[in-house]
Amino acid sequence: MASISSRDFVVSVVPAGEKSCRLEVTPQKNTDSGADVLPSLDEETGREKSEPELSGVPEKFLVELNGEPIAEFADLGQGFPSWGRGNPDDSGEWLNFDHLVGEGSRVYGLGEKTRYLEKSGAVYEMWNRDTGGFYTHNEDPLYSSIPFYLVKTAEGDSRAAPFLGVYVHQSEKTQFNVKARSDLSRIGVALNSSEVTVYLFAGASPKEVISNYTRLTGKPFFPPRWAIGYHHSEYGKPCNQEEAVELAKTFREKEIPCDALYFDIQHMEGHRDFTWDEGGFSDPEKLLDRLAELGFHAVNIVDPGIKAESGYEVYNSGLDVDAYVKNDKGEDFLGAVWPGFCVFPDFLRENVRDWWATQNEKILDQGVDGIWNDMNEPAIFFGRQQIEDLVRELDDKLAGGDHLNLKERQRLVNISEANTRSMVHRTDGGQEIGHAKFHNLYALYEAMATWKAFKRENPNKRPFILTRAGFSGIQKYAAKWTGDNSSTWEHMELSIYMSLNLGLSGVPFVGSDVGGFDGDVEPELLARWNQLGSVIPFFRNHSGLDTTSQEPWAFGERYEKIIRKYINLRYRLLPFLYTEFFRAHRTGVPIARPLFLEFPGDEESYSVSDQFMVGDSMLVAPVVERGAKRRTVYLPPDENGRETSWLDWWSNENLSNGYHRVEAPLDLMPIFVREGKGVPVADPTRHAGEYPNKLKIKANTGAGRDVDVKVPVYDDDGESDEFTKGNYFYGVLHIHAGRDKPELEVKHDGYEPFWDEVEVI
Ligand code: GLC
C-alpha cells in the first residue's frame, strides 16, 4: 500500500485486481465516522498484486497502476464546494476533490440521471428521491444512486487509460460536477462525509471497465424467462379479481402475448402491505391459480411503509421484533404514505430483513410470482415530527410578532425533503446510524430482504423483484424501472438515455413505464413507445391513476395491430434476449448499449444518442418524434473502421455503413443486423413458458462478401437455479454464406434446448 499525506488527509492507493485500484482518503485527525453500513464488495483476492506507484504532491496526485498512469486528482479539500448545488440544510462535513480529465473527454453513466446520453454540462446529485409527482426532463436527483461514471479519455491525454471507470464507494449524499464539454477539464466530486473510498477501473475498452466494476459490486441477477416477456400494469386496475381474469383473457383472445399482470396498491385493504381488499379480492389463491392457468404471473406491489395501526398483524409482528426505524427521540419514526401514518422497517439489521422476508413469504406462498418494491427511497409524504416541530416553531415566531422569511416559507413547501432527516437506524451490533448514511442504501437492503423471501419460499427458483430506488449493487437483486415519467414524446426519448446510462452503470435489467405514467397518452405515442419497449430489457406498460387506459387495444384496431406486432416481436426475440440476459449475468455488460460500447474506435458513435445496440448484433433506431414517417440512422463501420453492411430487419436489404434516411411509417421501427452477426429468433408464443420447436436465425452474411456468422444461443429450464449446476445449453451456430444448413458447435451440453430444427433466414 502506498500512502502520502497532506495537511489534512492521508491518501492510500491499493491495487484491487489487475486493472483496478482503490483510493482511500481519510482525514489525518481521526474522526469517528461510525460503523460501516455499506454492503460488502467482491474484491479480488489471491491475485498477485503489484505495488502501485503514487507520485506528485498531495494537492495534485497522479495514480499509477503497474507503472502506467491511470488518473490524476487535485484540490482535495474539506467543505462544501463553490459549485455545490446543495440544500442549505445539508449539514455535517463535506469532502471534495477534482478528477482531472483531458479537455474533450466524454462522461457517461452516473446511473439514473435525466438530461442527455452524455452527462456533460450539469451537476448530478446522489440522493434517492421521489419528486412527489412526475419528473421533468432536467430533474435531479431521482430515485436511485449509482455513484459510478465512465470516462472516454480525450485524445492525447497521457495521464489516463483510454477508458476509466470511477466508483465512489460511499453512501452519503454525493455530487458530481461534470462541466460542459467545451470546458471539461475536471470532474468535481463532493460528498457529505469526512472520508471516501474511490475505486478506479482502467480499461482498453468500455466493456472491460463495466465488467470490472460489476465484478466488484456484483454481477446482475439472472431473471426467470417470464420476466423478460411483456408485462402489463396500471395504477387503479384491476380493482377486483373478475377484472383481473377478464384482462388476462382479453390478452389471450386478442392474441397479444403477455407474461405478467401487476397488482398496484388498489388490491390492498386500505393500502396495507401483504393484504388483499376483501371486497374485490376475496379469494386471492383462486385468482392466482386462474391466472397461472392462463399463463400469467402475478407481481404485487409492496411499499416499505407499514400502517401504524394496532391490530394490523404485520405492524404488530414488527413491534415484536423492534423492527422499525426510530426518530431522534428514540420512538418509532412516523411518516405518512398511502395508508396514512406508517412505520418503516430498519432494513439495516439482519433480524429485520428476516422478519421482512417472512412477511413477503406469505404472499409468495399464496402464488404471487414477483414483488414490486415501490416508494423505497423511502418516499414519505410528510413526517409527523417534522410537521409538528415546524408548526410549533413557525407558530411561536408569528405569535411573537415576527414575519416568516422566504426560507421559512420555503421549508413548508420543501417539507418532504426534510422528512427522513430525523430517522435513526441501528446496526446488528446496536450502534445508532443517522439516516444520511443509510438513506441511499435503504432500497438495496430491502431488496436483499425480499430476495431472501424468494429463496426461503423456494431455494431453487429464480426471484423477480422490481425496484424503484437502489444503489450500486442493486443489479444483484432487482430489475429497475425509471419511476413516474410522463406520457410525452420527450419522456420517451429521455427513457432511452436513462436506460442506457443505467446499463453502463451496471444495471442491465431496466426500462421505463411504456406509454408514460402521468397524463393521457396519445395513440401514436403509445404505438411508438411499445416499439421501443419491445427491445428494451424491461418491457412493462404502466400508467397512472385516472389517466387514459394504455392497454394495447385502447385506441382501436389500427393501433392495436401495430402494438401486437411489436409485442410479438418481443416474443420472437426471446431466444436472443434470453441469451443476452445470460451473458449480462456473466459479464455485467449491458443488454441495451450505446453504439460506442460496440464501436469504441468510431468517433461518431459517441454522439449518437437516439439509437442503440441490443447485444452486439442488433441496432435499433426508435422513432421518438410525433408524425415522423422516416428518420435518419447512423450505421457504424466495422470495429476496425472498415466498410461494412447492415441488414434491414424488415426488407432484408443490405445497407452500407454511414448515414441513411430510412422509411419509418407508424408500423415500423428501423432495426438492423450487424455484418457477421445473427439474431436467434422463434415464432411468438402466448407467453414465455411456451416454446415453438424451431429456432430461426436472422443473419447478416454481408451482401456479396460471404462473411461467416457466429450466433451464440443459450437455453435452460427458464426458472430454476439448475443452470448454476451446469444444467444449461450454450452453443454457437456457425452460418456459412451460401449454405443453408448451419453447424452447431456445442459449448456446454447440460440441457436439451427447446428447438429440434434450425432455419436460417
Ligand atoms: C408510485 C409509483 C407508481 C405507482 C404508484 C401507486 O407513484 O411510482 O408506479 O403506480 O406509486 O402505487
PDB file of C-alpha atoms in Angstrom, residues 123 154 170 177-178 182 253 274 294 322 374 406 430 439 458 461 621 643-644 714 750:
ATOM      1  CA  VAL A 123     -24.184  18.872 -11.529  1.00  0.00           C
ATOM      2  CA  ALA A 154      -9.610  12.742 -24.594  1.00  0.00           C
ATOM      3  CA  GLN A 170     -19.724   5.955  -0.173  1.00  0.00           C
ATOM      4  CA  ASN A 177     -19.959  18.365 -11.339  1.00  0.00           C
ATOM      5  CA  VAL A 178     -19.474  17.499 -14.996  1.00  0.00           C
ATOM      6  CA  SER A 182     -16.082  22.677 -24.247  1.00  0.00           C
ATOM      7  CA  GLU A 253     -58.435 -13.635 -27.028  1.00  0.00           C
ATOM      8  CA  PHE A 274     -49.465  -8.015   2.249  1.00  0.00           C
ATOM      9  CA  LEU A 294     -53.966 -18.683 -18.318  1.00  0.00           C
ATOM     10  CA  ASP A 322     -38.494  -3.956  17.298  1.00  0.00           C
ATOM     11  CA  ASP A 374     -42.028   0.907  -4.696  1.00  0.00           C
ATOM     12  CA  LEU A 406     -38.651  33.344   2.435  1.00  0.00           C
ATOM     13  CA  GLY A 430     -26.880  -1.910  18.207  1.00  0.00           C
ATOM     14  CA  HIS A 439     -30.693   6.690   3.024  1.00  0.00           C
ATOM     15  CA  ASN A 458     -38.171 -21.999  -2.996  1.00  0.00           C
ATOM     16  CA  LYS A 461     -36.315 -20.758  -8.084  1.00  0.00           C
ATOM     17  CA  ALA A 621     -33.407   3.322 -34.243  1.00  0.00           C
ATOM     18  CA  GLU A 643     -16.664  -0.613 -44.689  1.00  0.00           C
ATOM     19  CA  THR A 644     -19.412  -2.964 -43.647  1.00  0.00           C
ATOM     20  CA  TYR A 714     -28.352 -20.162 -24.550  1.00  0.00           C
ATOM     21  CA  GLY A 750     -26.192 -29.654 -19.825  1.00  0.00           C
TER      22      GLY A 750
END
